[in-house]
mmCIF file of C-alpha atoms in Angstrom:
data_model
loop_
_atom_site.group_PDB
_atom_site.id
_atom_site.type_symbol
_atom_site.label_atom_id
_atom_site.label_comp_id
_atom_site.label_asym_id
_atom_site.label_seq_id
_atom_site.Cartn_x
_atom_site.Cartn_y
_atom_site.Cartn_z
ATOM 1 C CA MET A 1 94.922 103.977 94.863
ATOM 2 C CA SER A 2 92.565 106.954 94.850
ATOM 3 C CA ASP A 3 93.900 110.423 94.015
ATOM 4 C CA LEU A 4 91.703 111.847 96.799
ATOM 5 C CA ILE A 5 93.599 113.091 99.866
ATOM 6 C CA SER A 6 90.980 114.656 102.168
ATOM 7 C CA CYS A 7 87.709 116.488 102.413
ATOM 8 C CA ASN A 8 86.626 119.394 104.627
ATOM 9 C CA ILE A 9 83.429 121.252 105.416
ATOM 10 C CA ILE A 10 83.651 124.984 106.176
ATOM 11 C CA GLU A 11 80.758 126.968 107.607
ATOM 12 C CA LYS A 12 80.234 130.699 108.101
ATOM 13 C CA ASP A 13 77.532 131.915 110.471
ATOM 14 C CA LYS A 14 75.046 134.691 109.742
ATOM 15 C CA ASN A 15 76.575 137.034 112.283
ATOM 16 C CA GLY A 16 79.739 137.442 110.209
ATOM 17 C CA GLY A 17 81.897 135.334 112.477
ATOM 18 C CA ASP A 18 85.041 133.413 111.643
ATOM 19 C CA TYR A 19 85.138 130.362 109.456
ATOM 20 C CA LEU A 20 84.363 127.124 111.220
ATOM 21 C CA TRP A 21 86.116 124.030 109.924
ATOM 22 C CA SER A 22 83.270 121.872 111.144
ATOM 23 C CA TRP A 23 84.292 118.502 109.670
ATOM 24 C CA THR A 24 87.398 116.954 108.190
ATOM 25 C CA PHE A 25 88.271 113.510 106.892
ATOM 26 C CA PRO A 26 90.800 112.140 107.456
ATOM 27 C CA TYR A 27 92.875 115.225 108.439
ATOM 28 C CA ILE A 28 94.013 118.716 107.457
ATOM 29 C CA LEU A 29 97.151 120.624 108.445
ATOM 30 C CA GLN A 30 96.860 124.003 110.115
ATOM 31 C CA GLU A 31 99.084 125.325 107.311
ATOM 32 C CA GLN A 32 96.449 124.286 104.787
ATOM 33 C CA LYS A 33 93.698 126.002 106.751
ATOM 34 C CA ASP A 34 95.719 129.199 107.009
ATOM 35 C CA PHE A 35 96.367 129.120 103.281
ATOM 36 C CA ILE A 36 92.697 128.680 102.365
ATOM 37 C CA GLU A 37 91.513 131.366 104.815
ATOM 38 C CA LYS A 38 94.112 133.831 103.505
ATOM 39 C CA LYS A 39 93.706 133.161 99.783
ATOM 40 C CA CYS A 40 90.018 132.278 99.499
ATOM 41 C CA ILE A 41 87.364 134.621 100.876
ATOM 42 C CA LEU A 42 84.279 132.392 101.082
ATOM 43 C CA GLN A 43 81.666 135.095 100.498
ATOM 44 C CA GLU A 44 83.495 136.237 97.345
ATOM 45 C CA ILE A 45 83.594 132.776 95.808
ATOM 46 C CA LYS A 46 80.957 132.487 93.108
ATOM 47 C CA ASN A 47 80.057 128.851 93.486
ATOM 48 C CA TYR A 48 83.378 127.181 92.638
ATOM 49 C CA ILE A 49 87.130 127.738 92.486
ATOM 50 C CA TYR A 50 90.211 125.533 92.294
ATOM 51 C CA GLY A 51 93.898 126.024 92.936
ATOM 52 C CA ARG A 52 97.213 124.630 94.030
ATOM 53 C CA TRP A 53 98.919 124.421 97.403
ATOM 54 C CA LYS A 54 102.456 123.084 97.165
ATOM 55 C CA LYS A 55 102.082 119.740 95.342
ATOM 56 C CA LYS A 56 98.391 119.335 96.162
ATOM 57 C CA TRP A 57 95.257 120.536 94.393
ATOM 58 C CA PHE A 58 92.199 121.967 96.139
ATOM 59 C CA TYR A 59 88.652 122.369 94.844
ATOM 60 C CA ILE A 60 86.109 124.476 96.728
ATOM 61 C CA ASN A 61 82.374 124.544 96.173
ATOM 62 C CA VAL A 62 80.371 127.174 98.099
ATOM 63 C CA ILE A 63 76.623 127.642 98.389
ATOM 64 C CA GLU A 64 74.400 130.073 100.234
ATOM 65 C CA CYS A 65 72.344 128.367 102.925
ATOM 66 C CA ASP A 66 68.575 128.110 102.856
ATOM 67 C CA SER A 67 67.440 129.607 106.191
ATOM 68 C CA GLU A 68 64.862 126.895 106.597
ATOM 69 C CA LYS A 69 67.471 124.181 106.356
ATOM 70 C CA MET A 70 70.433 125.803 108.085
ATOM 71 C CA GLN A 71 69.258 128.586 110.358
ATOM 72 C CA GLU A 72 72.630 129.555 111.805
ATOM 73 C CA ASN A 73 74.798 129.570 108.685
ATOM 74 C CA SER A 74 74.934 131.968 105.776
ATOM 75 C CA LEU A 75 77.419 129.912 103.695
ATOM 76 C CA ILE A 76 78.821 126.416 103.583
ATOM 77 C CA GLY A 77 81.714 125.201 101.527
ATOM 78 C CA VAL A 78 83.265 121.832 100.739
ATOM 79 C CA VAL A 79 87.011 121.631 100.110
ATOM 80 C CA ILE A 80 88.424 118.555 98.343
ATOM 81 C CA TRP A 81 92.190 117.960 98.326
ATOM 82 C CA THR A 82 93.668 115.659 95.688
ATOM 83 C CA LYS A 83 96.891 114.561 94.018
ATOM 84 C CA GLU A 84 95.252 115.045 90.634
ATOM 85 C CA PHE A 85 94.518 118.142 88.578
ATOM 86 C CA ASN A 86 91.014 117.695 87.221
ATOM 87 C CA PRO A 87 88.863 120.757 87.917
ATOM 88 C CA ASP A 88 85.640 119.690 86.233
ATOM 89 C CA LYS A 89 85.606 116.187 87.648
ATOM 90 C CA TYR A 90 86.099 117.475 91.198
ATOM 91 C CA ARG A 91 83.702 120.351 90.688
ATOM 92 C CA THR A 92 80.982 117.763 90.233
ATOM 93 C CA LEU A 93 82.064 115.846 93.354
ATOM 94 C CA ALA A 94 82.450 118.975 95.494
ATOM 95 C CA SER A 95 79.029 120.204 94.418
ATOM 96 C CA LEU A 96 77.454 116.855 95.262
ATOM 97 C CA LEU A 97 79.059 116.727 98.721
ATOM 98 C CA CYS A 98 78.126 120.345 99.393
ATOM 99 C CA ARG A 99 74.486 119.800 98.478
ATOM 100 C CA THR A 100 74.375 116.574 100.472
ATOM 101 C CA TYR A 101 75.468 118.420 103.588
ATOM 102 C CA HIS A 102 73.136 121.344 102.928
ATOM 103 C CA GLU A 103 70.149 118.998 102.565
ATOM 104 C CA SER A 104 70.940 116.758 105.511
ATOM 105 C CA GLY A 105 73.177 118.756 107.882
ATOM 106 C CA ASP A 106 74.770 115.377 108.572
ATOM 107 C CA PRO A 107 78.532 115.024 107.858
ATOM 108 C CA THR A 108 78.244 111.225 108.056
ATOM 109 C CA LYS A 109 76.277 111.295 104.800
ATOM 110 C CA VAL A 110 79.087 113.323 103.255
ATOM 111 C CA LEU A 111 81.591 110.786 104.564
ATOM 112 C CA GLN A 112 79.585 107.921 103.094
ATOM 113 C CA LEU A 113 79.648 109.456 99.630
ATOM 114 C CA TYR A 114 83.290 110.481 99.922
ATOM 115 C CA LEU A 115 84.365 106.983 100.941
ATOM 116 C CA SER A 116 82.409 105.419 98.087
ATOM 117 C CA VAL A 117 84.452 107.521 95.664
ATOM 118 C CA PHE A 118 87.708 107.066 97.580
ATOM 119 C CA THR A 119 87.449 103.282 97.501
ATOM 120 C CA LYS A 120 86.082 103.427 93.941
ATOM 121 C CA GLU A 121 83.186 101.260 95.045
ATOM 122 C CA ILE A 122 80.763 103.460 93.148
ATOM 123 C CA ASP A 123 77.762 102.772 91.027
ATOM 124 C CA SER A 124 75.900 105.580 89.351
ATOM 125 C CA ASN A 125 72.648 103.826 90.190
ATOM 126 C CA GLU A 126 73.342 104.001 93.943
ATOM 127 C CA ASN A 127 72.583 107.703 94.047
ATOM 128 C CA GLY A 128 69.767 109.118 92.006
ATOM 129 C CA SER A 129 71.277 112.572 91.568
ATOM 130 C CA LEU A 130 72.343 113.709 88.147
ATOM 131 C CA LEU A 131 75.551 115.052 89.736
ATOM 132 C CA PHE A 132 76.598 111.626 90.928
ATOM 133 C CA LYS A 133 75.897 110.098 87.522
ATOM 134 C CA GLU A 134 77.868 112.906 85.908
ATOM 135 C CA TYR A 135 80.864 112.216 88.158
ATOM 136 C CA CYS A 136 80.757 108.500 87.360
ATOM 137 C CA SER A 137 80.627 109.111 83.591
ATOM 138 C CA TYR A 138 83.126 111.995 83.512
ATOM 139 C CA ASN A 139 84.636 112.776 80.073
ATOM 140 C CA ALA A 140 87.399 115.416 80.107
ATOM 141 C CA PHE A 141 86.844 116.513 76.505
ATOM 142 C CA ASN A 142 83.327 117.671 77.336
ATOM 143 C CA HIS A 143 84.832 120.477 79.426
ATOM 144 C CA SER A 144 87.536 121.807 77.112
ATOM 145 C CA ASN A 145 87.302 125.208 75.394
ATOM 146 C CA VAL A 146 90.140 124.811 72.879
ATOM 147 C CA LYS A 147 87.926 125.363 69.852
ATOM 148 C CA GLU A 148 86.514 128.549 71.339
ATOM 149 C CA MET A 149 90.054 129.680 72.186
ATOM 150 C CA ILE A 150 91.131 129.193 68.590
ATOM 151 C CA ASN A 151 88.227 131.306 67.389
ATOM 152 C CA MET A 152 89.053 133.998 69.951
ATOM 153 C CA PHE A 153 92.669 134.443 68.888
ATOM 154 C CA GLY A 154 92.618 133.309 65.245
ATOM 155 C CA LEU A 155 96.058 132.745 63.749
ATOM 156 C CA GLU A 156 97.727 134.115 66.874
ATOM 157 C CA ILE A 157 96.797 130.891 68.659
ATOM 158 C CA ILE A 158 100.122 129.640 67.297
ATOM 159 C CA LEU A 159 101.887 131.783 69.918
ATOM 160 C CA ILE A 160 100.202 129.810 72.699
ATOM 161 C CA TYR A 161 100.840 126.546 70.877
ATOM 162 C CA ASN A 162 104.528 127.322 70.408
ATOM 163 C CA ALA A 163 105.009 128.379 74.034
ATOM 164 C CA LEU A 164 103.492 125.089 75.222
ATOM 165 C CA LEU A 165 105.396 123.016 72.676
ATOM 166 C CA LEU A 166 108.765 124.512 73.580
ATOM 167 C CA LYS A 167 108.099 124.549 77.342
ATOM 168 C CA ARG A 168 108.179 128.307 77.854
ATOM 169 C CA LYS A 169 106.730 130.523 80.575
ATOM 170 C CA LEU A 170 103.096 131.233 79.808
ATOM 171 C CA VAL A 171 101.014 133.648 81.916
ATOM 172 C CA VAL A 172 97.266 134.053 81.392
ATOM 173 C CA TYR A 173 95.490 137.181 82.703
ATOM 174 C CA HIS A 174 91.867 137.913 83.478
ATOM 175 C CA HIS A 175 90.527 140.298 86.141
ATOM 176 C CA ASN A 176 87.689 137.871 87.041
ATOM 177 C CA LEU A 177 88.876 134.769 88.889
ATOM 178 C CA SER A 178 86.010 132.489 87.838
ATOM 179 C CA THR A 179 86.472 133.407 84.182
ATOM 180 C CA LEU A 180 90.260 132.945 84.437
ATOM 181 C CA LEU A 181 89.914 129.467 85.933
ATOM 182 C CA GLU A 182 87.274 128.459 83.375
ATOM 183 C CA TRP A 183 89.631 129.316 80.501
ATOM 184 C CA LEU A 184 92.874 128.201 82.074
ATOM 185 C CA LYS A 185 91.928 124.539 82.424
ATOM 186 C CA SER A 186 91.823 124.217 78.608
ATOM 187 C CA PHE A 187 95.411 125.257 77.912
ATOM 188 C CA PRO A 188 96.940 121.808 78.639
ATOM 189 C CA TYR A 189 94.629 120.249 76.013
ATOM 190 C CA ILE A 190 96.556 122.097 73.303
ATOM 191 C CA MET A 191 99.584 119.923 74.099
ATOM 192 C CA LEU A 192 97.874 116.626 74.865
ATOM 193 C CA HIS A 193 101.023 114.485 74.994
ATOM 194 C CA ARG A 194 102.440 116.513 77.893
ATOM 195 C CA LYS A 195 101.631 116.300 81.612
ATOM 196 C CA PHE A 196 101.471 119.806 83.094
ATOM 197 C CA ASP A 197 100.529 119.051 86.727
ATOM 198 C CA ASP A 198 103.925 120.014 88.142
ATOM 199 C CA VAL A 199 104.136 123.321 86.254
ATOM 200 C CA PHE A 200 100.481 124.421 86.347
ATOM 201 C CA PHE A 201 99.651 127.329 88.628
ATOM 202 C CA PRO A 202 95.973 128.203 88.088
ATOM 203 C CA TRP A 203 95.870 131.238 90.291
ATOM 204 C CA ILE A 204 98.951 133.131 91.463
ATOM 205 C CA GLU A 205 99.199 136.338 93.432
ATOM 206 C CA LEU A 206 102.292 138.471 92.984
ATOM 207 C CA THR A 207 103.611 137.916 96.487
ATOM 208 C CA ASP A 208 107.253 137.083 97.117
ATOM 209 C CA GLU A 209 106.351 133.593 98.328
ATOM 210 C CA GLU A 210 104.214 132.693 95.284
ATOM 211 C CA ILE A 211 106.627 134.242 92.776
ATOM 212 C CA GLN A 212 109.478 132.249 94.337
ATOM 213 C CA GLU A 213 107.546 129.025 93.931
ATOM 214 C CA LEU A 214 106.609 129.955 90.350
ATOM 215 C CA THR A 215 110.119 130.894 89.230
ATOM 216 C CA SER A 216 111.556 127.718 90.723
ATOM 217 C CA CYS A 217 110.145 126.103 87.555
ATOM 218 C CA SER A 218 111.892 126.573 84.231
ATOM 219 C CA ASN A 219 108.521 126.602 82.427
ATOM 220 C CA TYR A 220 104.886 126.899 83.523
ATOM 221 C CA ILE A 221 101.314 127.846 82.806
ATOM 222 C CA ALA A 222 100.178 130.419 85.374
ATOM 223 C CA GLY A 223 96.950 132.333 85.813
ATOM 224 C CA CYS A 224 96.808 135.791 87.346
ATOM 225 C CA CYS A 225 94.071 138.345 88.163
ATOM 226 C CA ASP A 226 96.481 141.197 88.966
ATOM 227 C CA ASN A 227 97.086 143.464 85.962
ATOM 228 C CA SER A 228 100.431 144.568 87.412
ATOM 229 C CA VAL A 229 101.717 141.309 85.882
ATOM 230 C CA PHE A 230 101.841 143.253 82.595
ATOM 231 C CA SER A 231 104.866 145.143 83.911
ATOM 232 C CA ARG A 232 106.658 141.944 84.986
ATOM 233 C CA PRO A 233 107.991 140.602 81.656
ATOM 234 C CA GLU A 234 110.629 138.606 83.515
ATOM 235 C CA LEU A 235 107.760 136.305 84.558
ATOM 236 C CA TYR A 236 106.645 135.296 81.084
ATOM 237 C CA ASP A 237 107.676 134.469 77.546
ATOM 238 C CA VAL A 238 104.069 134.738 76.407
ATOM 239 C CA LEU A 239 101.331 136.763 78.084
ATOM 240 C CA VAL A 240 97.697 136.036 77.198
ATOM 241 C CA ASN A 241 95.311 138.902 78.003
ATOM 242 C CA LEU A 242 91.902 137.246 77.860
ATOM 243 C CA PRO A 243 89.667 140.349 78.237
ATOM 244 C CA ALA A 244 91.559 142.229 75.514
ATOM 245 C CA LYS A 245 91.946 139.064 73.354
ATOM 246 C CA GLU A 246 95.625 139.906 72.975
ATOM 247 C CA ILE A 247 98.816 137.834 73.114
ATOM 248 C CA THR A 248 102.142 139.499 73.920
ATOM 249 C CA VAL A 249 105.655 138.147 73.432
ATOM 250 C CA PRO A 250 108.312 140.355 75.096
ATOM 251 C CA GLN A 251 111.303 141.313 73.013
ATOM 252 C CA GLN A 252 113.691 139.283 75.152
ATOM 253 C CA SER A 253 111.643 136.108 74.561
ATOM 254 C CA LYS A 254 111.356 136.177 70.775
ATOM 255 C CA ASP A 255 114.548 134.203 70.191
ATOM 256 C CA ARG A 256 113.177 131.534 72.492
ATOM 257 C CA LEU A 257 110.052 131.177 70.351
ATOM 258 C CA PRO A 258 111.283 130.729 66.779
ATOM 259 C CA MET A 259 108.682 130.734 64.012
ATOM 260 C CA THR A 260 108.981 128.738 60.805
ATOM 261 C CA LYS A 261 106.928 127.751 57.779
ATOM 262 C CA VAL A 262 105.684 124.806 59.801
ATOM 263 C CA HIS A 263 104.159 127.203 62.349
ATOM 264 C CA LYS A 264 102.307 129.049 59.624
ATOM 265 C CA GLU A 265 100.877 125.752 58.431
ATOM 266 C CA ILE A 266 99.812 124.731 61.917
ATOM 267 C CA ALA A 267 98.248 128.130 62.592
ATOM 268 C CA LEU A 268 96.165 127.851 59.409
ATOM 269 C CA TYR A 269 95.243 124.257 60.281
ATOM 270 C CA MET A 270 94.111 125.264 63.780
ATOM 271 C CA GLU A 271 92.091 128.154 62.379
ATOM 272 C CA GLN A 272 90.324 125.730 60.039
ATOM 273 C CA LEU A 273 89.606 123.405 62.969
ATOM 274 C CA GLY A 274 88.056 126.309 64.863
ATOM 275 C CA LYS A 275 85.681 127.026 61.974
ATOM 276 C CA SER A 276 84.874 123.355 61.330
ATOM 277 C CA ASP A 277 81.893 121.338 62.580
ATOM 278 C CA SER A 278 84.236 119.037 64.548
ATOM 279 C CA ASN A 279 83.441 118.629 68.238
ATOM 280 C CA GLU A 280 85.908 119.489 70.980
ATOM 281 C CA GLU A 281 87.373 116.020 71.267
ATOM 282 C CA LYS A 282 88.080 115.780 67.522
ATOM 283 C CA VAL A 283 89.697 119.248 67.496
ATOM 284 C CA VAL A 284 91.983 118.435 70.421
ATOM 285 C CA LYS A 285 92.980 115.086 68.942
ATOM 286 C CA ALA A 286 93.599 116.626 65.508
ATOM 287 C CA ILE A 287 95.991 119.176 67.050
ATOM 288 C CA SER A 288 97.677 116.342 68.958
ATOM 289 C CA GLU A 289 98.178 114.376 65.726
ATOM 290 C CA LYS A 290 99.764 117.413 64.060
ATOM 291 C CA THR A 291 102.105 117.821 67.034
ATOM 292 C CA GLU A 292 103.055 114.163 66.807
ATOM 293 C CA GLU A 293 103.989 114.678 63.142
ATOM 294 C CA ILE A 294 106.402 117.460 64.141
ATOM 295 C CA ILE A 295 107.971 115.340 66.891
ATOM 296 C CA LEU A 296 108.357 112.367 64.537
ATOM 297 C CA ARG A 297 110.109 114.631 62.040
ATOM 298 C CA LEU A 298 112.462 115.753 64.786
ATOM 299 C CA LYS A 299 113.197 112.170 65.764
ATOM 300 C CA SER A 300 113.943 111.269 62.146
ATOM 301 C CA PHE A 301 117.042 113.475 62.444
ATOM 302 C CA ALA A 302 118.098 111.872 65.731
ATOM 303 C CA ARG A 303 119.936 108.637 66.378
ATOM 304 C CA LEU A 304 119.789 106.168 69.239
ATOM 305 C CA GLU A 305 122.897 105.980 71.458
ATOM 306 C CA ASP A 306 123.052 104.066 74.703
ATOM 307 C CA GLY A 307 119.280 103.839 74.763
ATOM 308 C CA ASN A 308 118.788 107.594 74.315
ATOM 309 C CA LEU A 309 117.869 109.681 71.300
ATOM 310 C CA LYS A 310 120.463 112.276 70.323
ATOM 311 C CA LEU A 311 120.048 115.005 67.735
ATOM 312 C CA SER A 312 123.091 115.550 65.517
ATOM 313 C CA LEU A 313 123.706 119.120 64.327
ATOM 314 C CA THR A 314 125.741 117.657 61.492
ATOM 315 C CA THR A 315 122.724 115.649 60.324
ATOM 316 C CA LEU A 316 120.538 118.752 60.357
ATOM 317 C CA LYS A 317 123.006 120.680 58.216
ATOM 318 C CA GLN A 318 123.357 117.789 55.792
ATOM 319 C CA ASN A 319 119.595 117.879 55.221
ATOM 320 C CA ASP A 320 119.708 121.505 54.041
ATOM 321 C CA ILE A 321 117.367 122.773 56.784
ATOM 322 C CA SER A 322 116.855 126.518 57.046
ATOM 323 C CA PRO A 323 118.477 128.289 60.005
ATOM 324 C CA ALA A 324 115.049 129.132 61.473
ATOM 325 C CA MET A 325 113.921 125.501 61.239
ATOM 326 C CA GLU A 326 117.230 124.284 62.655
ATOM 327 C CA ASN A 327 116.882 126.632 65.639
ATOM 328 C CA PHE A 328 113.319 125.463 66.197
ATOM 329 C CA LEU A 329 114.240 121.729 66.042
ATOM 330 C CA ILE A 330 117.106 122.229 68.504
ATOM 331 C CA GLN A 331 114.777 123.945 70.982
ATOM 332 C CA LEU A 332 112.099 121.322 70.415
ATOM 333 C CA ALA A 333 114.658 118.584 71.079
ATOM 334 C CA SER A 334 115.435 120.177 74.420
ATOM 335 C CA SER A 335 111.745 120.272 75.364
ATOM 336 C CA GLU A 336 111.425 116.574 74.385
ATOM 337 C CA SER A 337 114.514 115.652 76.452
ATOM 338 C CA ILE A 338 116.557 114.791 73.317
ATOM 339 C CA GLN A 339 120.209 115.718 73.695
ATOM 340 C CA THR A 340 121.790 117.813 70.926
ATOM 341 C CA ILE A 341 125.312 116.790 69.871
ATOM 342 C CA VAL A 342 127.727 118.438 67.408
ATOM 343 C CA ILE A 343 128.847 115.278 65.606
#
């Protein structure tokens, strides 16, 4: 079954009038419209944004209208709603649908393309556009910036790695929304074996409603453009300030992010990957392999009981593990859903 839920066309006339939801397939709730109109100001969107509404993902592509093709509109936007978080894949699709409507002014042509993707009856040769061929041959690793992120933060990249590994609260700040979203999509690639869809909040505003939704999760990756988040340490264990290239760990979170000799080794390894000639896919997979080594080491201290792995504190102590490493393994066990037992 397709991950697509629905598609909408929004238009804004040249006289500065209200948004017109001119076409929808198959449906959209009024609550969704209200959310988009409140959170997303069409004329301030620089081409493309994505975000989350409850358990759904939305992707919006906006273009300025050519007066010769659309005389009454200044802007048109296509909104795609999906069950799947995949910003680059749906950027390509949203851009294609938006351009199709701009060129033709005919929503049935948009519907035809949308249905071909929805039913997965697609062939890159059916449509001559490069965008359609790009959508059909989508490769996630081509859109990751993990290597660049490593080079930006150097050895401190281990703070991000550790927060993701131990399922902590990670907040990423940038004053520019487009830049924030471009960077944020790469964070899940650092922990490739995890699925972050349920705890990924690309763009939060510090309203009571959004903070309540955020804090209902025990861990998350959240993006924010409001610098007042700096004075809200209760919202994060690690704060990544992209413009300043700084990573902050509040005092109250340091015990939740233990550092060991293993972390130093991983930090040096990641720094070497950043400086290497390896492409993005190789870098991401190399980090994933290193993570798998750590998890396998953890599991070597665990035993299987009633079909579940359980980590014995007694076993850890018998193996002469340092207190810092013991603390780290116990917290890692929790993040990997391995129960810790005293015996």
